[in-house]
mmCIF file of C-alpha atoms in Angstrom:
data_model
loop_
_atom_site.group_PDB
_atom_site.id
_atom_site.type_symbol
_atom_site.label_atom_id
_atom_site.label_comp_id
_atom_site.label_asym_id
_atom_site.label_seq_id
_atom_site.Cartn_x
_atom_site.Cartn_y
_atom_site.Cartn_z
ATOM 1 C CA ILE A 1 8.935 23.763 30.799
ATOM 2 C CA PRO A 2 7.440 23.196 27.193
ATOM 3 C CA VAL A 3 10.853 23.485 25.860
ATOM 4 C CA LEU A 4 12.280 20.978 28.138
ATOM 5 C CA MET A 5 9.373 18.695 27.756
ATOM 6 C CA LYS A 6 9.931 18.487 23.876
ATOM 7 C CA ARG A 7 13.646 17.901 24.396
ATOM 8 C CA LEU A 8 13.083 15.088 26.511
ATOM 9 C CA ILE A 9 10.551 13.603 24.175
ATOM 10 C CA VAL A 10 12.958 13.884 21.408
ATOM 11 C CA ILE A 11 15.693 12.196 23.184
ATOM 12 C CA SER A 12 13.257 9.423 24.540
ATOM 13 C CA LEU A 13 12.249 8.736 20.707
ATOM 14 C CA LEU A 14 15.698 8.514 19.499
ATOM 15 C CA LEU A 15 16.717 5.942 22.189
ATOM 16 C CA LEU A 16 13.635 3.910 21.193
ATOM 17 C CA TRP A 17 14.840 3.814 17.567
ATOM 18 C CA THR A 18 18.139 2.903 18.294
ATOM 19 C CA ILE A 19 19.733 0.896 15.531
ATOM 20 C CA PRO A 20 19.490 -2.955 15.935
ATOM 21 C CA VAL A 21 23.165 -3.210 15.075
ATOM 22 C CA VAL A 22 24.008 -1.056 18.174
ATOM 23 C CA GLN A 23 21.960 -3.302 20.432
ATOM 24 C CA ALA A 24 24.159 -6.401 19.635
ATOM 25 C CA GLN A 25 27.307 -4.462 20.817
ATOM 26 C CA LEU A 26 25.486 -3.241 23.884
ATOM 27 C CA LEU A 27 24.053 -6.653 24.755
ATOM 28 C CA PRO A 28 25.896 -9.780 23.489
ATOM 29 C CA THR A 29 23.687 -12.678 22.614
ATOM 30 C CA PHE A 30 24.186 -15.080 25.469
ATOM 31 C CA GLY A 31 22.348 -18.528 25.842
ATOM 32 C CA GLY A 32 20.948 -18.518 22.202
ATOM 33 C CA GLU A 33 21.503 -22.498 22.558
ATOM 34 C CA ARG A 34 18.866 -22.493 25.071
ATOM 35 C CA ALA A 35 16.022 -21.772 22.400
ATOM 36 C CA GLY A 36 13.206 -24.222 22.395
ATOM 37 C CA THR A 37 13.867 -25.846 25.480
ATOM 38 C CA SER A 38 10.756 -25.246 27.430
ATOM 39 C CA GLY A 39 7.071 -25.442 26.928
ATOM 40 C CA PHE A 40 3.994 -23.341 27.836
ATOM 41 C CA GLN A 41 5.117 -20.737 25.699
ATOM 42 C CA PHE A 42 1.979 -18.654 25.656
ATOM 43 C CA LEU A 43 3.000 -17.496 29.152
ATOM 44 C CA LYS A 44 5.717 -15.281 27.500
ATOM 45 C CA ILE A 45 3.118 -13.457 25.281
ATOM 46 C CA PRO A 46 2.010 -10.022 26.592
ATOM 47 C CA PHE A 47 -1.658 -10.139 27.297
ATOM 48 C CA ASP A 48 -2.059 -6.539 28.187
ATOM 49 C CA ALA A 49 -2.181 -3.514 25.991
ATOM 50 C CA ARG A 50 -0.104 -1.313 28.009
ATOM 51 C CA GLY A 51 2.818 -3.565 28.582
ATOM 52 C CA ALA A 52 3.054 -4.598 25.016
ATOM 53 C CA ALA A 53 2.923 -0.853 23.971
ATOM 54 C CA LEU A 54 5.881 -0.009 26.458
ATOM 55 C CA GLY A 55 8.063 -3.178 24.928
ATOM 56 C CA GLU A 56 6.857 -5.313 27.824
ATOM 57 C CA THR A 57 9.244 -2.887 30.097
ATOM 58 C CA VAL A 58 6.718 -2.796 33.093
ATOM 59 C CA VAL A 59 8.165 -4.775 35.762
ATOM 60 C CA ALA A 60 8.751 -1.516 37.783
ATOM 61 C CA ASP A 61 5.750 0.365 36.623
ATOM 62 C CA ALA A 62 2.726 -2.074 35.951
ATOM 63 C CA ASN A 63 0.260 0.495 37.450
ATOM 64 C CA ASP A 64 -3.131 -1.240 36.737
ATOM 65 C CA VAL A 65 -4.584 -4.941 36.668
ATOM 66 C CA SER A 66 -1.825 -5.928 34.594
ATOM 67 C CA ALA A 67 0.458 -5.971 37.671
ATOM 68 C CA LEU A 68 -0.995 -9.356 38.172
ATOM 69 C CA ILE A 69 1.014 -10.684 35.146
ATOM 70 C CA TRP A 70 4.222 -8.781 35.355
ATOM 71 C CA ASN A 71 4.897 -7.921 38.971
ATOM 72 C CA PRO A 72 2.749 -9.286 42.070
ATOM 73 C CA ALA A 73 4.458 -6.772 44.013
ATOM 74 C CA LEU A 74 2.780 -3.890 42.298
ATOM 75 C CA VAL A 75 -0.639 -5.429 43.025
ATOM 76 C CA SER A 76 -0.489 -3.560 46.551
ATOM 77 C CA HIS A 77 -0.171 -0.157 44.920
ATOM 78 C CA LEU A 78 -3.691 -0.342 43.379
ATOM 79 C CA ASP A 79 -6.542 1.118 45.645
ATOM 80 C CA GLY A 80 -10.022 -0.338 46.207
ATOM 81 C CA PHE A 81 -11.438 -2.949 43.976
ATOM 82 C CA GLN A 82 -10.140 -2.831 40.343
ATOM 83 C CA ALA A 83 -10.591 -5.065 37.281
ATOM 84 C CA GLY A 84 -9.310 -5.379 33.734
ATOM 85 C CA PHE A 85 -10.039 -7.156 30.669
ATOM 86 C CA HIS A 86 -7.643 -7.217 27.617
ATOM 87 C CA HIS A 87 -8.029 -9.055 24.119
ATOM 88 C CA THR A 88 -5.192 -9.600 21.607
ATOM 89 C CA SER A 89 -5.825 -10.368 17.929
ATOM 90 C CA TYR A 90 -2.759 -12.495 17.393
ATOM 91 C CA PHE A 91 -1.197 -14.030 14.391
ATOM 92 C CA VAL A 92 -3.105 -16.358 12.006
ATOM 93 C CA ASP A 93 -6.542 -15.757 13.978
ATOM 94 C CA VAL A 94 -5.071 -16.822 17.240
ATOM 95 C CA SER A 95 -6.929 -14.898 20.180
ATOM 96 C CA LEU A 96 -5.333 -14.071 23.549
ATOM 97 C CA ASP A 97 -7.771 -12.895 26.481
ATOM 98 C CA PHE A 98 -6.940 -11.658 29.801
ATOM 99 C CA ALA A 99 -9.149 -10.905 32.699
ATOM 100 C CA GLY A 100 -8.227 -9.949 36.410
ATOM 101 C CA VAL A 101 -9.435 -8.432 39.445
ATOM 102 C CA THR A 102 -7.516 -6.691 42.690
ATOM 103 C CA TRP A 103 -8.768 -5.850 45.957
ATOM 104 C CA ALA A 104 -6.844 -3.713 48.583
ATOM 105 C CA LEU A 105 -7.464 -4.981 51.919
ATOM 106 C CA PRO A 106 -6.097 -3.092 55.314
ATOM 107 C CA GLN A 107 -2.348 -3.221 56.698
ATOM 108 C CA GLY A 108 -1.208 -2.957 52.798
ATOM 109 C CA ILE A 109 -2.380 -6.248 51.747
ATOM 110 C CA SER A 110 -3.994 -6.817 48.519
ATOM 111 C CA LEU A 111 -5.235 -9.804 46.957
ATOM 112 C CA GLY A 112 -5.652 -10.387 43.275
ATOM 113 C CA ALA A 113 -6.881 -13.196 40.689
ATOM 114 C CA THR A 114 -6.465 -13.748 37.143
ATOM 115 C CA LEU A 115 -7.483 -15.936 34.026
ATOM 116 C CA GLN A 116 -5.441 -15.949 30.665
ATOM 117 C CA THR A 117 -6.442 -17.913 27.574
ATOM 118 C CA MET A 118 -5.061 -18.560 24.268
ATOM 119 C CA ASN A 119 -7.398 -20.109 21.533
ATOM 120 C CA SER A 120 -5.977 -21.003 18.125
ATOM 121 C CA GLY A 121 -9.331 -21.565 16.606
ATOM 122 C CA LYS A 122 -10.340 -24.701 14.541
ATOM 123 C CA MET A 123 -7.311 -26.218 12.345
ATOM 124 C CA ASP A 124 -7.738 -28.907 9.829
ATOM 125 C CA VAL A 125 -6.121 -32.080 10.591
ATOM 126 C CA THR A 126 -3.741 -33.360 7.750
ATOM 127 C CA THR A 127 -1.664 -36.399 7.245
ATOM 128 C CA GLU A 128 0.801 -37.524 4.628
ATOM 129 C CA PHE A 129 -1.892 -39.591 3.197
ATOM 130 C CA GLU A 130 -4.436 -36.976 3.058
ATOM 131 C CA PRO A 131 -2.282 -33.467 2.869
ATOM 132 C CA ALA A 132 -5.571 -31.572 1.952
ATOM 133 C CA GLY A 133 -7.266 -32.447 5.131
ATOM 134 C CA THR A 134 -8.954 -35.594 6.817
ATOM 135 C CA GLY A 135 -12.373 -33.649 7.387
ATOM 136 C CA GLN A 136 -11.283 -33.603 11.006
ATOM 137 C CA THR A 137 -10.464 -30.419 13.019
ATOM 138 C CA PHE A 138 -8.418 -29.815 16.250
ATOM 139 C CA ARG A 139 -7.519 -26.501 18.266
ATOM 140 C CA LEU A 140 -4.939 -25.567 20.529
ATOM 141 C CA ILE A 141 -6.436 -24.205 24.082
ATOM 142 C CA ASP A 142 -3.832 -22.785 26.687
ATOM 143 C CA VAL A 143 -5.279 -21.506 30.169
ATOM 144 C CA ALA A 144 -3.470 -20.046 32.928
ATOM 145 C CA ALA A 145 -5.341 -19.027 36.451
ATOM 146 C CA GLY A 146 -3.686 -17.406 39.195
ATOM 147 C CA LEU A 147 -4.091 -16.105 42.842
ATOM 148 C CA THR A 148 -1.934 -13.346 44.151
ATOM 149 C CA LEU A 149 -0.964 -11.906 47.462
ATOM 150 C CA SER A 150 0.763 -8.584 47.651
ATOM 151 C CA GLN A 151 1.778 -6.476 50.676
ATOM 152 C CA ARG A 152 3.186 -3.009 51.080
ATOM 153 C CA LEU A 153 5.460 -3.076 54.055
ATOM 154 C CA THR A 154 6.434 0.479 53.906
ATOM 155 C CA ASP A 155 5.583 3.303 51.359
ATOM 156 C CA LEU A 156 8.802 2.427 49.634
ATOM 157 C CA PHE A 157 8.917 -1.354 49.586
ATOM 158 C CA SER A 158 6.468 -4.017 48.538
ATOM 159 C CA TYR A 159 6.627 -7.857 47.563
ATOM 160 C CA GLY A 160 3.990 -10.149 46.104
ATOM 161 C CA VAL A 161 3.476 -13.896 45.203
ATOM 162 C CA THR A 162 1.250 -15.500 42.602
ATOM 163 C CA THR A 163 0.315 -19.197 42.217
ATOM 164 C CA LYS A 164 -0.783 -20.124 38.873
ATOM 165 C CA TYR A 165 -2.454 -23.332 37.500
ATOM 166 C CA ILE A 166 -1.390 -23.493 33.812
ATOM 167 C CA GLN A 167 -2.681 -26.061 31.020
ATOM 168 C CA GLU A 168 -1.875 -26.722 27.486
ATOM 169 C CA SER A 169 -4.479 -28.805 25.651
ATOM 170 C CA VAL A 170 -3.930 -29.792 21.818
ATOM 171 C CA ALA A 171 -5.124 -32.677 19.715
ATOM 172 C CA GLY A 172 -6.257 -34.939 22.522
ATOM 173 C CA LEU A 173 -3.242 -34.131 24.635
ATOM 174 C CA THR A 174 -3.145 -32.031 27.862
ATOM 175 C CA ALA A 175 -0.116 -30.828 29.876
ATOM 176 C CA LYS A 176 -0.517 -29.436 33.485
ATOM 177 C CA SER A 177 1.775 -27.553 36.097
ATOM 178 C CA VAL A 178 1.802 -25.091 38.882
ATOM 179 C CA VAL A 179 4.120 -22.317 38.601
ATOM 180 C CA PHE A 180 4.760 -19.093 40.661
ATOM 181 C CA ASP A 181 5.641 -15.498 39.934
ATOM 182 C CA LEU A 182 7.619 -13.769 42.767
ATOM 183 C CA GLY A 183 8.308 -10.031 42.913
ATOM 184 C CA ILE A 184 9.636 -6.859 45.057
ATOM 185 C CA HIS A 185 9.368 -3.281 44.209
ATOM 186 C CA TYR A 186 11.212 -0.434 45.732
ATOM 187 C CA SER A 187 10.693 3.167 45.556
ATOM 188 C CA VAL A 188 13.921 5.557 45.894
ATOM 189 C CA GLY A 189 12.437 8.002 48.221
ATOM 190 C CA SER A 190 10.637 10.804 46.455
ATOM 191 C CA THR A 191 13.221 10.963 43.364
ATOM 192 C CA GLY A 192 10.838 9.568 41.296
ATOM 193 C CA ALA A 193 12.913 6.437 40.575
ATOM 194 C CA ARG A 194 11.936 2.876 41.015
ATOM 195 C CA MET A 195 13.347 -0.563 40.573
ATOM 196 C CA ALA A 196 12.036 -4.064 40.761
ATOM 197 C CA VAL A 197 12.802 -7.698 40.375
ATOM 198 C CA ALA A 198 10.556 -10.489 39.377
ATOM 199 C CA VAL A 199 10.769 -14.136 38.640
ATOM 200 C CA ARG A 200 7.997 -15.230 36.603
ATOM 201 C CA ASN A 201 6.702 -18.762 35.742
ATOM 202 C CA PHE A 202 8.984 -20.585 38.082
ATOM 203 C CA GLY A 203 7.779 -24.106 39.025
ATOM 204 C CA LEU A 204 7.188 -27.654 38.273
ATOM 205 C CA ASP A 205 7.531 -29.534 34.898
ATOM 206 C CA GLY A 206 4.622 -30.626 33.279
ATOM 207 C CA ARG A 207 4.461 -33.917 31.422
ATOM 208 C CA PRO A 208 1.554 -34.238 28.515
ATOM 209 C CA GLU A 209 -0.917 -36.993 28.681
ATOM 210 C CA GLY A 210 -3.063 -38.534 26.380
ATOM 211 C CA THR A 211 -2.930 -40.383 23.076
ATOM 212 C CA ILE A 212 -2.326 -39.399 19.440
ATOM 213 C CA GLU A 213 -3.507 -41.608 16.691
ATOM 214 C CA ARG A 214 -1.263 -41.626 13.508
ATOM 215 C CA PRO A 215 -1.823 -43.454 10.466
ATOM 216 C CA VAL A 216 1.449 -45.662 9.140
ATOM 217 C CA ILE A 217 2.393 -47.787 6.533
ATOM 218 C CA ALA A 218 1.998 -51.132 8.281
ATOM 219 C CA ASP A 219 0.111 -54.055 9.076
ATOM 220 C CA ASP A 220 -1.928 -51.962 11.670
ATOM 221 C CA PRO A 221 -2.552 -48.587 9.878
ATOM 222 C CA ILE A 222 -2.938 -46.785 13.204
ATOM 223 C CA LYS A 223 -0.132 -46.322 15.822
ATOM 224 C CA ILE A 224 -0.822 -44.893 19.403
ATOM 225 C CA GLU A 225 1.829 -42.867 20.864
ATOM 226 C CA SER A 226 1.406 -41.893 24.609
ATOM 227 C CA ASP A 227 5.000 -41.377 25.907
ATOM 228 C CA PHE A 228 6.104 -37.948 25.982
ATOM 229 C CA VAL A 229 8.942 -35.842 27.787
ATOM 230 C CA ALA A 230 8.399 -33.278 30.550
ATOM 231 C CA MET A 231 8.181 -29.865 29.522
ATOM 232 C CA THR A 232 9.708 -26.995 31.719
ATOM 233 C CA ALA A 233 8.057 -23.662 32.365
ATOM 234 C CA PRO A 234 9.638 -20.679 30.539
ATOM 235 C CA THR A 235 10.995 -19.156 33.636
ATOM 236 C CA THR A 236 12.313 -15.410 33.278
ATOM 237 C CA PHE A 237 14.164 -13.296 35.691
ATOM 238 C CA HIS A 238 13.298 -9.341 35.291
ATOM 239 C CA LEU A 239 15.311 -6.654 36.526
ATOM 240 C CA GLY A 240 13.389 -3.215 35.771
ATOM 241 C CA PHE A 241 13.726 0.286 36.500
ATOM 242 C CA ALA A 242 11.376 3.442 36.055
ATOM 243 C CA TYR A 243 12.054 7.060 36.343
ATOM 244 C CA ASP A 244 9.672 10.142 36.242
ATOM 245 C CA VAL A 245 11.553 12.709 34.253
ATOM 246 C CA PHE A 246 9.233 15.106 35.089
ATOM 247 C CA LYS A 247 5.797 15.101 36.898
ATOM 248 C CA GLN A 248 3.853 18.376 37.577
ATOM 249 C CA SER A 249 1.171 17.351 39.802
ATOM 250 C CA LYS A 250 -1.213 15.707 37.667
ATOM 251 C CA ALA A 251 -0.697 18.013 34.701
ATOM 252 C CA ASN A 252 1.945 16.243 32.847
ATOM 253 C CA ARG A 253 4.248 13.370 33.306
ATOM 254 C CA LEU A 254 7.071 11.520 31.254
ATOM 255 C CA THR A 255 8.263 8.165 32.552
ATOM 256 C CA LEU A 256 11.252 6.470 31.212
ATOM 257 C CA LEU A 257 11.726 2.702 31.588
ATOM 258 C CA ALA A 258 14.424 0.094 31.267
ATOM 259 C CA GLN A 259 14.538 -3.603 31.618
ATOM 260 C CA LEU A 260 16.838 -6.447 31.581
ATOM 261 C CA ASN A 261 15.310 -9.937 30.956
ATOM 262 C CA ASN A 262 16.920 -13.362 31.430
ATOM 263 C CA PRO A 263 14.712 -16.234 30.134
ATOM 264 C CA ASN A 264 15.625 -19.889 30.915
ATOM 265 C CA ASP A 265 14.793 -20.794 27.017
ATOM 266 C CA ASN A 266 16.835 -17.927 25.242
ATOM 267 C CA ALA A 267 19.190 -15.411 25.242
ATOM 268 C CA GLU A 268 19.322 -12.310 27.761
ATOM 269 C CA TYR A 269 17.620 -9.338 26.039
ATOM 270 C CA TRP A 270 16.524 -5.758 27.325
ATOM 271 C CA THR A 271 13.918 -3.596 26.781
ATOM 272 C CA THR A 272 13.087 0.361 26.841
ATOM 273 C CA GLY A 273 9.891 2.118 27.004
ATOM 274 C CA ALA A 274 8.435 5.554 27.340
ATOM 275 C CA GLU A 275 5.084 6.977 28.620
ATOM 276 C CA PHE A 276 3.937 10.448 28.298
ATOM 277 C CA GLY A 277 0.643 11.378 30.354
ATOM 278 C CA TRP A 278 -1.226 14.637 30.140
ATOM 279 C CA ASN A 279 -3.517 15.337 33.207
ATOM 280 C CA GLU A 280 -3.643 11.585 34.103
ATOM 281 C CA THR A 281 -6.278 11.608 31.243
ATOM 282 C CA PHE A 282 -4.305 10.893 27.782
ATOM 283 C CA PHE A 283 -1.406 8.719 27.458
ATOM 284 C CA LEU A 284 1.017 7.941 24.699
ATOM 285 C CA ARG A 285 3.420 4.928 24.775
ATOM 286 C CA ALA A 286 6.382 3.432 23.249
ATOM 287 C CA GLY A 287 8.923 0.815 23.416
ATOM 288 C CA TYR A 288 11.452 -1.323 21.888
ATOM 289 C CA ARG A 289 12.758 -4.925 22.594
ATOM 290 C CA PHE A 290 16.377 -5.306 21.982
ATOM 291 C CA GLY A 291 18.015 -8.563 20.667
ATOM 292 C CA ILE A 292 14.717 -10.094 19.593
ATOM 293 C CA GLU A 293 14.544 -11.662 16.240
ATOM 294 C CA GLU A 294 11.638 -10.378 14.067
ATOM 295 C CA VAL A 295 11.344 -7.146 15.961
ATOM 296 C CA ASP A 296 11.984 -4.461 13.425
ATOM 297 C CA ALA A 297 10.018 -1.333 14.875
ATOM 298 C CA PRO A 298 9.177 0.176 18.245
ATOM 299 C CA SER A 299 6.001 -0.871 19.824
ATOM 300 C CA MET A 300 3.565 1.892 20.361
ATOM 301 C CA GLY A 301 -0.071 2.452 21.874
ATOM 302 C CA ALA A 302 -2.216 4.855 23.701
ATOM 303 C CA GLY A 303 -4.590 5.063 26.731
ATOM 304 C CA PHE A 304 -7.663 7.221 27.625
ATOM 305 C CA ARG A 305 -9.014 7.710 31.178
ATOM 306 C CA VAL A 306 -12.288 9.074 31.982
ATOM 307 C CA PRO A 307 -14.386 9.508 35.038
ATOM 308 C CA VAL A 308 -17.605 7.405 35.026
ATOM 309 C CA ALA A 309 -19.936 7.488 38.083
ATOM 310 C CA GLY A 310 -17.290 8.899 40.096
ATOM 311 C CA ARG A 311 -14.968 5.911 39.078
ATOM 312 C CA ASP A 312 -11.882 5.785 36.640
ATOM 313 C CA LEU A 313 -12.319 3.954 33.269
ATOM 314 C CA GLN A 314 -9.331 3.591 31.214
ATOM 315 C CA ILE A 315 -9.059 2.446 27.517
ATOM 316 C CA ASP A 316 -6.050 1.239 26.269
ATOM 317 C CA TYR A 317 -4.503 0.259 22.912
ATOM 318 C CA GLY A 318 -1.161 -1.506 21.913
ATOM 319 C CA PHE A 319 0.352 -2.197 18.560
ATOM 320 C CA ASN A 320 3.345 -4.562 17.757
ATOM 321 C CA ARG A 321 4.959 -5.331 14.206
ATOM 322 C CA MET A 322 6.882 -8.233 13.525
ATOM 323 C CA GLU A 323 9.127 -8.349 10.242
ATOM 324 C CA ARG A 324 7.573 -11.624 8.775
ATOM 325 C CA LEU A 325 4.756 -12.433 10.913
ATOM 326 C CA GLY A 326 2.956 -9.165 10.780
ATOM 327 C CA ASN A 327 0.859 -6.658 12.878
ATOM 328 C CA VAL A 328 -0.424 -7.213 16.687
ATOM 329 C CA HIS A 329 -3.284 -5.446 18.095
ATOM 330 C CA ARG A 330 -4.314 -5.365 21.747
ATOM 331 C CA PHE A 331 -7.213 -3.382 23.445
ATOM 332 C CA GLY A 332 -8.035 -3.191 27.070
ATOM 333 C CA LEU A 333 -10.550 -1.964 29.542
ATOM 334 C CA ASN A 334 -9.646 -1.053 33.147
ATOM 335 C CA PHE A 335 -11.869 0.267 35.746
ATOM 336 C CA SER A 336 -12.212 0.605 39.389
ATOM 337 C CA LEU A 337 -15.201 -0.028 41.709
#
């Protein structure tokens, strides 16, 4: 078994390091002309450490509170009452925060609630007349709050629905909308294979409201703009697969994941990931997103689970690197009550 384990780990790492040139042959870039056609872009950013470390390949295997984000069908697989808190140090001092709770009820039904926020921090207001700054500041604040209903109909099949209120606010403008996440999950018997389908952020358009004051060269130096085009939410279709290559009770586990993603505002792309768990206590993770500009290295991360007062406490870390933008660090805390 140790020899087989080493071989499988080596094979998994080789797959994750596939040359970007090969990815273009495996998945042609369809739909690139759709880039930039939707708003509420913060919904596309992974907020949890584990999902980011696995290259966002968790639609079929989100096994903690992050299921509320990736696939509501998996919320019904969580026992008891669970909570999770994640923080991301994003580019240029932007911070992302996520909090979620799930509660398992009788008859395989589970409820959940989430709150996601993105905060740009203070930015200086500049104009063509005062490029060094006017002395005023503004910030971008995005919020998404959701409620989830999930049910496990059988040991093999589950579904879930999330309703989310989303809002973007910047420089006196606010855009609001309501979107939905739909997901199903199916386990292929006792083979260790799972598949899932999820549609995320499908819903109503949001039109910015408010006014912007902009200095112009005219009799009236201030121009008020208040007519804006409605924004479409970044709807994405996911088809994911997960397979436990080996699982020796709770001793050792290696899970391989693959996922096809079809966003409404960009080209299709696919992702892969792998997670090795030792004694369900220590976890190593890696993943890669194919067909994404700026991605020049695999994502990676680790997790550590410890019992505290008879309950599980899990600490997760995720690392991503973008070619020109730099590094992203994510930290997560999940616990059960």
